PDB file of C-alpha atoms and ligand atoms in Angstrom:
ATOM      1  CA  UNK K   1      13.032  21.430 -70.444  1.00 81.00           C
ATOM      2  CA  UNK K   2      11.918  23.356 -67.498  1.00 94.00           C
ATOM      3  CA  UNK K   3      14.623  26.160 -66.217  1.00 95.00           C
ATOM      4  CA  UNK K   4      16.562  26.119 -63.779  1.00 97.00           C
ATOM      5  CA  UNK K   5      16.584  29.438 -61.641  1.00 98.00           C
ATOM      6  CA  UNK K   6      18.148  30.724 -58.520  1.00 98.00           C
ATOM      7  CA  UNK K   7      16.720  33.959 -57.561  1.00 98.00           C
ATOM      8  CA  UNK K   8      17.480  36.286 -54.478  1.00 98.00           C
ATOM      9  CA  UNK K   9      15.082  37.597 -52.491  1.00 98.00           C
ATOM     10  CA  UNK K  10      17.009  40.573 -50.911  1.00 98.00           C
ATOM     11  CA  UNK K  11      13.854  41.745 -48.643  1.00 98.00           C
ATOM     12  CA  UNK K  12      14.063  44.683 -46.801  1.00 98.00           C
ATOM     13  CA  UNK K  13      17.710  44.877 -47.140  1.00 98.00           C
ATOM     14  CA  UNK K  14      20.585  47.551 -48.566  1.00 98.00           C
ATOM     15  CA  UNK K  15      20.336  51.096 -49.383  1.00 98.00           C
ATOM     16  CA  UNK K  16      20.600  52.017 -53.082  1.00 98.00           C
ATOM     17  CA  UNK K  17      24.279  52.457 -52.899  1.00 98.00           C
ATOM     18  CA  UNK K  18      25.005  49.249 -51.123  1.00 98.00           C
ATOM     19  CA  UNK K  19      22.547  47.313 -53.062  1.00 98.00           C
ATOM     20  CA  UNK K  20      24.090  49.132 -56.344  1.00 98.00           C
ATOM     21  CA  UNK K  21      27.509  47.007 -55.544  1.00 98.00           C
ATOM     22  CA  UNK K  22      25.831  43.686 -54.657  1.00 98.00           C
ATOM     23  CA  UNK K  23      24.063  43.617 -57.825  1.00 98.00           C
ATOM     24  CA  UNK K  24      27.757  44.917 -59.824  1.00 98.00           C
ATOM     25  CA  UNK K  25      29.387  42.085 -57.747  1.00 98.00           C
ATOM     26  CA  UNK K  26      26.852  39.061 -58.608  1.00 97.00           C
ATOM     27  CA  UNK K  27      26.395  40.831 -62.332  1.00 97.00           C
ATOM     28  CA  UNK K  28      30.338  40.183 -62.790  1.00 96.00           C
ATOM     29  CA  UNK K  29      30.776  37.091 -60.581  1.00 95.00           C
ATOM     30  CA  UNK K  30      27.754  35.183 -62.745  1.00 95.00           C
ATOM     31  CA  UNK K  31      29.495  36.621 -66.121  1.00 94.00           C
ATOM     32  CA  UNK K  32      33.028  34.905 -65.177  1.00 92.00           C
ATOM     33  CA  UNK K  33      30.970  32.255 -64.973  1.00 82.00           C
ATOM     34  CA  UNK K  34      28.694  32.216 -66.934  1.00 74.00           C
ATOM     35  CA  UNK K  35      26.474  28.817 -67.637  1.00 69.00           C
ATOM     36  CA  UNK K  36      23.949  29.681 -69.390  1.00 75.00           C
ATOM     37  CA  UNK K  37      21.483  26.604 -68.408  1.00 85.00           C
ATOM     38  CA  UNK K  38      20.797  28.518 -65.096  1.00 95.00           C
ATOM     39  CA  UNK K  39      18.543  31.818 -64.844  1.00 97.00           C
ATOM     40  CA  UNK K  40      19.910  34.345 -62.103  1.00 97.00           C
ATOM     41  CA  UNK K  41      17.313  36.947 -60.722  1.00 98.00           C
ATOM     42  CA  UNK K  42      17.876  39.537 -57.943  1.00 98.00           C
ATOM     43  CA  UNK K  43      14.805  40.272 -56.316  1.00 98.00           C
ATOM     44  CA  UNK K  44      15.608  44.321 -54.797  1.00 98.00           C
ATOM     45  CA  UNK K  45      13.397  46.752 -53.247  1.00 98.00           C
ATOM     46  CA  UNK K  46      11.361  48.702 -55.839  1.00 98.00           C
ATOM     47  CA  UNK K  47      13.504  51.590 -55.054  1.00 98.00           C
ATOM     48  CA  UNK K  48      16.700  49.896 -56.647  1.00 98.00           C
ATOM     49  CA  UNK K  49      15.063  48.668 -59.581  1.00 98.00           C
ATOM     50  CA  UNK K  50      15.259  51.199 -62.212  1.00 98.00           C
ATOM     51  CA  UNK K  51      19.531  51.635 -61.081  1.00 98.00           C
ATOM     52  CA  UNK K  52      19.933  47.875 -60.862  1.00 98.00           C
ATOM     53  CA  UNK K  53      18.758  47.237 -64.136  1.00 97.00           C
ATOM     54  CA  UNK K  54      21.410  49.759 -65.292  1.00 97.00           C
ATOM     55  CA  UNK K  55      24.187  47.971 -63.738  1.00 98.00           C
ATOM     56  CA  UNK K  56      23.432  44.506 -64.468  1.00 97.00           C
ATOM     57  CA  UNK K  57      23.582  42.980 -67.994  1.00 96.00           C
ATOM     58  CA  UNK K  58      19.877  41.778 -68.819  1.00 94.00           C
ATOM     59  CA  UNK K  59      21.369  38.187 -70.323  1.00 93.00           C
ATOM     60  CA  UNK K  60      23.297  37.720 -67.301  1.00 94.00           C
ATOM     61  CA  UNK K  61      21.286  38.582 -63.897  1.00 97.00           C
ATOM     62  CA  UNK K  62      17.185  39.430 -64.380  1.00 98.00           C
ATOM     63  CA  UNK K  63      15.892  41.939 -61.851  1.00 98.00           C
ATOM     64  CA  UNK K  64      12.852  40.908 -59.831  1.00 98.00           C
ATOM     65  CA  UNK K  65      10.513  43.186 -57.345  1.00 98.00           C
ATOM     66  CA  UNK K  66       9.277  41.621 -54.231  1.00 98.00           C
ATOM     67  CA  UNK K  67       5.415  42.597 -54.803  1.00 98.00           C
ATOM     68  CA  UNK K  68       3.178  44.595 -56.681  1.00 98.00           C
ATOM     69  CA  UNK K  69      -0.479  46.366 -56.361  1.00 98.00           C
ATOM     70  CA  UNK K  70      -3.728  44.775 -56.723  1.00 98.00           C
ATOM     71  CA  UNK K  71      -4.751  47.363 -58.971  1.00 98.00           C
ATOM     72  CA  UNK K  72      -3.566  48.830 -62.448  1.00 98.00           C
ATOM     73  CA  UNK K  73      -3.151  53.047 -61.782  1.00 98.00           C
ATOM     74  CA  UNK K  74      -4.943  55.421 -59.374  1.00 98.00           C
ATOM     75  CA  UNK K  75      -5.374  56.612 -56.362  1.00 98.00           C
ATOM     76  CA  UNK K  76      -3.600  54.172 -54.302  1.00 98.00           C
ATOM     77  CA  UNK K  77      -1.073  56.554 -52.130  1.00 98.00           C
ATOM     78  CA  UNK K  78       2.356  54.213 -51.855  1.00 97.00           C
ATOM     79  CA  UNK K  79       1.659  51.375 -54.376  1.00 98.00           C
ATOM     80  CA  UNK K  80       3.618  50.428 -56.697  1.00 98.00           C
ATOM     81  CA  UNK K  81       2.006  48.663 -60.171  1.00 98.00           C
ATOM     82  CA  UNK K  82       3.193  46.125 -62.166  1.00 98.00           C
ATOM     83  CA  UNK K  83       3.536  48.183 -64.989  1.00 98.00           C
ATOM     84  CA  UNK K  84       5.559  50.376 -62.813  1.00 98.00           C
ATOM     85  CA  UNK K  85       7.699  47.302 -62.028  1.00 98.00           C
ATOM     86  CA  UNK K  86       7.909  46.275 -66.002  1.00 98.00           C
ATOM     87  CA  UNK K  87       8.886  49.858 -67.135  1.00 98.00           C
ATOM     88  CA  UNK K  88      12.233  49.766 -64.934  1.00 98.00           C
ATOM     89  CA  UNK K  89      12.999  46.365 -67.369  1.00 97.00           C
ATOM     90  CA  UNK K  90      12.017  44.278 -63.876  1.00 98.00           C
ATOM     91  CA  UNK K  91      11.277  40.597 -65.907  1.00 98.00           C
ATOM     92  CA  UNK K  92       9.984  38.727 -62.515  1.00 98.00           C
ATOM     93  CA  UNK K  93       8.189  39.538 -59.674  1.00 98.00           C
ATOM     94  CA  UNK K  94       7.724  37.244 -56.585  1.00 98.00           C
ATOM     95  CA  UNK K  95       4.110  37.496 -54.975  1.00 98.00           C
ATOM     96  CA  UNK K  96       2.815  35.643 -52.307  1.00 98.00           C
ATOM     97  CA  UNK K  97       5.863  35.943 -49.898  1.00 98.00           C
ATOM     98  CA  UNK K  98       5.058  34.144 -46.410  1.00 96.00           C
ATOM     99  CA  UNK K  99       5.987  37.304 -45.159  1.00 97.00           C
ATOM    100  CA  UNK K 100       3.412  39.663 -47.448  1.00 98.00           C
ATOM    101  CA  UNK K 101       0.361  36.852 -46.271  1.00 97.00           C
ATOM    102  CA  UNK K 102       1.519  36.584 -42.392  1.00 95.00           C
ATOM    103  CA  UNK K 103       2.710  40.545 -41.797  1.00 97.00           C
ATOM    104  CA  UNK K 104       0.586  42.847 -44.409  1.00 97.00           C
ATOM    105  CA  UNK K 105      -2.540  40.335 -44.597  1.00 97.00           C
ATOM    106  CA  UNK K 106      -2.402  39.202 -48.438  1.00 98.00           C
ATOM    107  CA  UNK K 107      -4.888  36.481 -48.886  1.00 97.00           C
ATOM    108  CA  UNK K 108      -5.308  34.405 -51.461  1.00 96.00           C
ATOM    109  CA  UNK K 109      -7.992  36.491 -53.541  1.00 96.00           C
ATOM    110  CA  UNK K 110      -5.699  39.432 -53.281  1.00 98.00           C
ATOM    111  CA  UNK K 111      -2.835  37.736 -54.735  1.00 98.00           C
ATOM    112  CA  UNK K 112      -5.324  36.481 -57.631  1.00 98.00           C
ATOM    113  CA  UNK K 113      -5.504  40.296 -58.147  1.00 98.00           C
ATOM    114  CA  UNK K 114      -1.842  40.680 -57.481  1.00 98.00           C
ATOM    115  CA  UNK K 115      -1.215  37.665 -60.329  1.00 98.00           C
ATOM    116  CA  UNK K 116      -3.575  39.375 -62.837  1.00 98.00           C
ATOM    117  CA  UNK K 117      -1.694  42.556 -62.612  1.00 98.00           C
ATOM    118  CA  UNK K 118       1.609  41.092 -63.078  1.00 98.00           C
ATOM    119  CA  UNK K 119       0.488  38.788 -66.730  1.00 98.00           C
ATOM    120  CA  UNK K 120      -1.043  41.772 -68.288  1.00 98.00           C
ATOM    121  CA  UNK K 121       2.510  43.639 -67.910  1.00 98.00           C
ATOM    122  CA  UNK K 122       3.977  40.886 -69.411  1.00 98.00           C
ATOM    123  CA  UNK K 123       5.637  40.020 -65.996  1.00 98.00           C
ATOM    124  CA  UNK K 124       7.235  36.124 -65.211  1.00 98.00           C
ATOM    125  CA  UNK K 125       5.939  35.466 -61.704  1.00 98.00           C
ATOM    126  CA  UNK K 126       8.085  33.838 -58.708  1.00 98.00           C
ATOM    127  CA  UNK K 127       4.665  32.715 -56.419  1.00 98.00           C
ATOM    128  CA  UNK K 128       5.593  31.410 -52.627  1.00 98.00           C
ATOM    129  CA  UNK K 129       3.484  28.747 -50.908  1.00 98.00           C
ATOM    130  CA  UNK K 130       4.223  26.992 -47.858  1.00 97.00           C
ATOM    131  CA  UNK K 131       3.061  25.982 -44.591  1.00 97.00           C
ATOM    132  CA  UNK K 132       3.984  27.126 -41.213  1.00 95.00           C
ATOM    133  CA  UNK K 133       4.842  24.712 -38.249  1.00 93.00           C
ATOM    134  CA  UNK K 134       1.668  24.042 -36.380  1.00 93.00           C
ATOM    135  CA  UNK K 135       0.517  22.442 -40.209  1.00 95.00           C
ATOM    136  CA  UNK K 136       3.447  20.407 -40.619  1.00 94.00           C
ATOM    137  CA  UNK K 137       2.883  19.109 -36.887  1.00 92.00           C
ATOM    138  CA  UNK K 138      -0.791  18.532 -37.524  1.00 95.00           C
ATOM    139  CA  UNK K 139       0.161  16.556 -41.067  1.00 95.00           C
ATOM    140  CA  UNK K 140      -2.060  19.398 -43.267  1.00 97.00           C
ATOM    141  CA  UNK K 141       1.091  20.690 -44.949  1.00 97.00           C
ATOM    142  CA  UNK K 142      -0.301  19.212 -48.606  1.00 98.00           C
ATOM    143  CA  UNK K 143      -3.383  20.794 -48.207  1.00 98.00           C
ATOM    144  CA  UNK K 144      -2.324  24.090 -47.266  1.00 98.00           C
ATOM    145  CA  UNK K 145      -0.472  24.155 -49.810  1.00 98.00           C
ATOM    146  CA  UNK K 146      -2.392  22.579 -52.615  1.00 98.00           C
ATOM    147  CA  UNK K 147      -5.488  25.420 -51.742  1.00 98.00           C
ATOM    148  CA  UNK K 148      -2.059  28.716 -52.103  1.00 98.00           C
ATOM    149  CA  UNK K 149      -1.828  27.059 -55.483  1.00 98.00           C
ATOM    150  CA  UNK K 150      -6.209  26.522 -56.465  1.00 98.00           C
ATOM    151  CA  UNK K 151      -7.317  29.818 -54.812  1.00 97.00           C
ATOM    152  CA  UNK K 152      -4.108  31.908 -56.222  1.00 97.00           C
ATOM    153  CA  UNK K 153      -3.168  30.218 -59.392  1.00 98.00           C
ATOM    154  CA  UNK K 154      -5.487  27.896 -60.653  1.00 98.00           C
ATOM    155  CA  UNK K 155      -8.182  30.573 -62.219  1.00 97.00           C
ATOM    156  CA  UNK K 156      -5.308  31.115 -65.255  1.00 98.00           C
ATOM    157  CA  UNK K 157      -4.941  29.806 -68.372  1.00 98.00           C
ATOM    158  CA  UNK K 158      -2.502  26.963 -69.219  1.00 97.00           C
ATOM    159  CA  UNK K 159      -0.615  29.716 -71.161  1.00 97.00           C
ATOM    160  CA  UNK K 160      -0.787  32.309 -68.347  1.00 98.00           C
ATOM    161  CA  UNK K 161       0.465  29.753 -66.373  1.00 98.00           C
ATOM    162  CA  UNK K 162       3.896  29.528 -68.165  1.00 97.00           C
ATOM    163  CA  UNK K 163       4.701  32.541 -66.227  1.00 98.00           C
ATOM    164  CA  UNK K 164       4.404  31.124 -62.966  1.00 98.00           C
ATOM    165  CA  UNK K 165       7.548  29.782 -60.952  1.00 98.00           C
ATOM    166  CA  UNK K 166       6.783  28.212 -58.021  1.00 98.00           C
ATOM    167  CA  UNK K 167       8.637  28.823 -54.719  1.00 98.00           C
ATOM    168  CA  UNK K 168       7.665  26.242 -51.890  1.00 98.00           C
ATOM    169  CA  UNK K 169       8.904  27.720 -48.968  1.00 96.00           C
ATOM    170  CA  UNK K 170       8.184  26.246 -45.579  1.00 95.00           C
ATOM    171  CA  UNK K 171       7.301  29.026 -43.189  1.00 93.00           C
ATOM    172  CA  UNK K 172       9.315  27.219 -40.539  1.00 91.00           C
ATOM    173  CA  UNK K 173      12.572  26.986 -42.466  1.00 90.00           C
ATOM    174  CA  UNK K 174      12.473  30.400 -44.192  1.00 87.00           C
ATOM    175  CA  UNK K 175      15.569  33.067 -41.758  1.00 83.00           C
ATOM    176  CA  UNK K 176      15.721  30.229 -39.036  1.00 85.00           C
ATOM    177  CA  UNK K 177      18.801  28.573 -40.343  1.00 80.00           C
ATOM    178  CA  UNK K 178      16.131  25.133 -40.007  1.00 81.00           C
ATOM    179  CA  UNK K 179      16.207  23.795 -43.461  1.00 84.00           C
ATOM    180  CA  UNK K 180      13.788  21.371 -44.568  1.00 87.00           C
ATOM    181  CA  UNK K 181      15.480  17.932 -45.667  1.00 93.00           C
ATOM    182  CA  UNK K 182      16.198  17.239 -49.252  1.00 95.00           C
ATOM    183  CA  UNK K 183      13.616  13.929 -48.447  1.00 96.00           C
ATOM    184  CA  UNK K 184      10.894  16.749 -47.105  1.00 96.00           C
ATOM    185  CA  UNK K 185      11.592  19.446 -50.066  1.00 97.00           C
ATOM    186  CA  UNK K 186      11.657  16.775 -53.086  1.00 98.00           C
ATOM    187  CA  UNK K 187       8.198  14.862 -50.993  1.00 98.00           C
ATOM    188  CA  UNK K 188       6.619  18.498 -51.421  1.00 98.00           C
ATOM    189  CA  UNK K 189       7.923  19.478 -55.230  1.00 98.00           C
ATOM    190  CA  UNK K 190       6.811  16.578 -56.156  1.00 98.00           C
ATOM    191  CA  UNK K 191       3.145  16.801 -54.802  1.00 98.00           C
ATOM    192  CA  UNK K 192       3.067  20.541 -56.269  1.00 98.00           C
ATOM    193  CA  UNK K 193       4.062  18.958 -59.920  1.00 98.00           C
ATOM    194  CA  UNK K 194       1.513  16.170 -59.619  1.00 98.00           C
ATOM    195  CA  UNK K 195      -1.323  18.949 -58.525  1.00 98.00           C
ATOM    196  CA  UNK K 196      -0.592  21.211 -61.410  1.00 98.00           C
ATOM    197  CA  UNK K 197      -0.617  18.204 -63.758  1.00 98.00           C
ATOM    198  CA  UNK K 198      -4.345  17.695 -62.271  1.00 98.00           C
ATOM    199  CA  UNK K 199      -5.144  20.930 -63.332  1.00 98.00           C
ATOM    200  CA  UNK K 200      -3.125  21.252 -66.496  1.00 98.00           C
ATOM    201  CA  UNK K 201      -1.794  18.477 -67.605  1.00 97.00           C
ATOM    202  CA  UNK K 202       1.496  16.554 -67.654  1.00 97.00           C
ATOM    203  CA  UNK K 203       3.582  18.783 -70.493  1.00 97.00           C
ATOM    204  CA  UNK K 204       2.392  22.002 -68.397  1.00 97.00           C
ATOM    205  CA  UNK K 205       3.792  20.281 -64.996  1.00 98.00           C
ATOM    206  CA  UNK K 206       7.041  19.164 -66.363  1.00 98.00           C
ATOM    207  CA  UNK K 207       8.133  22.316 -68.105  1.00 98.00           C
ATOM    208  CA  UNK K 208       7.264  24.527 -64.254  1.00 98.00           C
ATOM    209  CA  UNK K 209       9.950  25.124 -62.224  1.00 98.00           C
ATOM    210  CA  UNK K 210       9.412  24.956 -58.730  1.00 98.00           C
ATOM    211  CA  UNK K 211      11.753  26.682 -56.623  1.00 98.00           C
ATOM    212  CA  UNK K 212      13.030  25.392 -52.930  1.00 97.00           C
ATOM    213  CA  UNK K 213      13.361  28.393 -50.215  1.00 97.00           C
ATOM    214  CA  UNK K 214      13.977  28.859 -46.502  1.00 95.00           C
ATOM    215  CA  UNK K 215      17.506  29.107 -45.383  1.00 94.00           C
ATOM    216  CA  UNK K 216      18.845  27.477 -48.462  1.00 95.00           C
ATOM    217  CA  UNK K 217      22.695  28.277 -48.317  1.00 96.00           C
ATOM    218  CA  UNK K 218      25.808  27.066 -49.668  1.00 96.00           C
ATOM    219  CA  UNK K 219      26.049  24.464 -48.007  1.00 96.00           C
ATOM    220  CA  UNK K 220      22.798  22.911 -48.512  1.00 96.00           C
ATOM    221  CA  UNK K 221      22.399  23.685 -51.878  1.00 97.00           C
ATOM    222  CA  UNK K 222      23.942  21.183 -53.351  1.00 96.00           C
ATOM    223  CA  UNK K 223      22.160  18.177 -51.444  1.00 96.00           C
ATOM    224  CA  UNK K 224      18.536  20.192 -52.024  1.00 97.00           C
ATOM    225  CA  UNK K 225      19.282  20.781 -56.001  1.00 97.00           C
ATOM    226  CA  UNK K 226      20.440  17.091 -56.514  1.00 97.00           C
ATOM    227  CA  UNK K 227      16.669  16.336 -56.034  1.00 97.00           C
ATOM    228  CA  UNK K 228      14.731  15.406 -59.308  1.00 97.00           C
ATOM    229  CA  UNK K 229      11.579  18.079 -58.901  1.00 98.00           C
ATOM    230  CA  UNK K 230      13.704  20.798 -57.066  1.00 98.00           C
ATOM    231  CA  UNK K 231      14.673  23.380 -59.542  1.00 98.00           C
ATOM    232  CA  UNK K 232      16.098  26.030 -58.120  1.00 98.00           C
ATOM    233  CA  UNK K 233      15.924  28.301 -55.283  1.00 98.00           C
ATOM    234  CA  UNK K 234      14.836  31.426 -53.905  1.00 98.00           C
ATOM    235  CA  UNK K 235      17.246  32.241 -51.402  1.00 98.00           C
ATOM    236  CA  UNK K 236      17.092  35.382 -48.615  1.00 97.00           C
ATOM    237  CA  UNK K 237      19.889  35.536 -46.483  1.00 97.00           C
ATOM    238  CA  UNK K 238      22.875  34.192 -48.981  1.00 98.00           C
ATOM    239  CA  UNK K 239      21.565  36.581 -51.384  1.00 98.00           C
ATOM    240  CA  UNK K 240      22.879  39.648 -49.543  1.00 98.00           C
ATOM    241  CA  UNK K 241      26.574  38.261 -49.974  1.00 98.00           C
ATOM    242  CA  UNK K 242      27.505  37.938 -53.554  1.00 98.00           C
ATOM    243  CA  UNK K 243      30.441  34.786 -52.629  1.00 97.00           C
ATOM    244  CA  UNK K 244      27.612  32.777 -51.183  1.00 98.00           C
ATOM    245  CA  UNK K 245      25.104  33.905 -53.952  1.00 98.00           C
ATOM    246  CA  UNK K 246      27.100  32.526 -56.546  1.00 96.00           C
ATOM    247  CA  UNK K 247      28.150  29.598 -54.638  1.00 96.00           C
ATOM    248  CA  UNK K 248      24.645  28.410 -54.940  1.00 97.00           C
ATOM    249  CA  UNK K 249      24.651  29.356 -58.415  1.00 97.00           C
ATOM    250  CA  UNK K 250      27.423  27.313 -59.304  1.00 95.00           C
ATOM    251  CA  UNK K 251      25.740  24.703 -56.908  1.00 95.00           C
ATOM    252  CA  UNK K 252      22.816  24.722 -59.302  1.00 95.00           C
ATOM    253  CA  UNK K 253      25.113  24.552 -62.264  1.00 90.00           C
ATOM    254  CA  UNK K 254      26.776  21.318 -61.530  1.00 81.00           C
ATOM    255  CA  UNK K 255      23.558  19.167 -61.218  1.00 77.00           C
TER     256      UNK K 255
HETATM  257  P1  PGA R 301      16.007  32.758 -46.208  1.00 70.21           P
HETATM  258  O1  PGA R 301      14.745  33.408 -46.936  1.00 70.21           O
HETATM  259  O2  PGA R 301      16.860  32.160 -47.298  1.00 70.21           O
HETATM  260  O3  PGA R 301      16.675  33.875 -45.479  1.00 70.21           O
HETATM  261  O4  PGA R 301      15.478  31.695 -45.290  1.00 70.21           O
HETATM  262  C1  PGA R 301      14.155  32.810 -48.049  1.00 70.21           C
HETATM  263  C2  PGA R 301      12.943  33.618 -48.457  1.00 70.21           C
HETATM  264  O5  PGA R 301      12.210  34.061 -47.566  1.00 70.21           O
HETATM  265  O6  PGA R 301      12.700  33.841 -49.655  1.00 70.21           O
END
């Protein structure tokens, strides 16, 4: 069976010392308790990951960076590699952030690159899609999306491809408080299993999780995880408060 994961995505968010007690908080709130049928990630800045991982008990919460370099080592003033990312004991790393394509220009060859980079360090790999408004409004939503997952994913193998989480998050719903409906995130999930199963067949598309994101909160959760193809979550936000963190946690828990 596919997992079930909520992840956090805490952006550019906390200093070390304030992002040192989040993680302590959600490491001991997930541990009281604990249900082991759902995978808990923090995604931190890559300045917090080598601490966090020292706070946080690897069974409980896994540690996730928000990006990583197109390229292995070198002269590449301010990157930060994947095997950089691994050798903090990082086990995720979410590329392909709506924010990374819109703000810092990461197109979908780079995060091919980006993707590459992460397998061969042994990296599992939270990858965003989505579609901003003007494409919902002009009814190409599917087919943005469905060319994030060919021109960024689809060059793997059906085992590199175990790696990969999805995360579809609307552009339009992710820090606007706008959530899409359960009706609009379970119409999408569904169309992103039935294109991987295209490509790689059935077993492959069951056993991905696909991850909702945009504004997903503690209240939502709930109605958004009773879905059949909705996994998970990545969540911004709710992340940065561990009580509505583990709210959708436990929200994931019960379904
Ligand atoms: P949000 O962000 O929950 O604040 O909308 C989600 C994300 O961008 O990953």
């Amino acid at each position: 069976m596919r997992k079930k994961i909520v992840a956090g995505n805490w952006k550019m968010n906390k200093t070390l010392q304030e992002g040192l007690e989040l993680a302590k908080e959600v490491n001991s709130k997930v541990k009281a308790n604990h249900a082991k049928e759902v995978t808990v990630v923090i995604g931190t800045p890559f300045i917090h990951l080598s601490e966090v991982s020292k706070v946080v008990d690897p069974d409980i919460v896994a540690i996730s960076a928000q990006n990583c370099a197109t390229e292995a080592s070198g002269a590449y003033t301010g990157e930060v590699s994947a095997a950089m990312i691994a050798s903090t004991g990082s086990r995720y790393v979410i590329l392909g952030h709506s924010e990374r394509r819109s703000y810092y220009g990461e197109t979908d060859e780079i995060l091919a690159k980006k993707v590459e980079r992460a397998l061969e360090n042994n990296l599992e790999i939270i990858f965003c899609v989505g579609e901003v408004l003007a494409e919902r409004e002009n009814g190409k939503h599917f087919e943005v999306v469905e060319s994030q997952l060919v021109n960024g994913l689809f060059n793997l193998t059906a085992e590199q491809f175990s790696h990969i989480v999805i995360a579809y998050e609307p552009v339009w719903a992710i820090g606007t408080g706008k959530t899409a409906s359960s009706a609009q995130a379970e119409e999408m999930h569904a169309f992103i299993r039935k294109t991987i199963a295209g490509k790689y067949g059935q077993e492959v598309a069951e056993a991905t999780s696909i991850l909702y994101g945009g504004s997903c909160n503690p209240k939502n959760a709930d109605e958004l995880f009773s879905q059949p193809d909705v996994d998970g979550g990545l969540i911004g936000g709710a992340s940065l408060k561990s009580d509505d963190f583990i709210a959708i946690v436990k929200a994931r828990q019960n379904h």
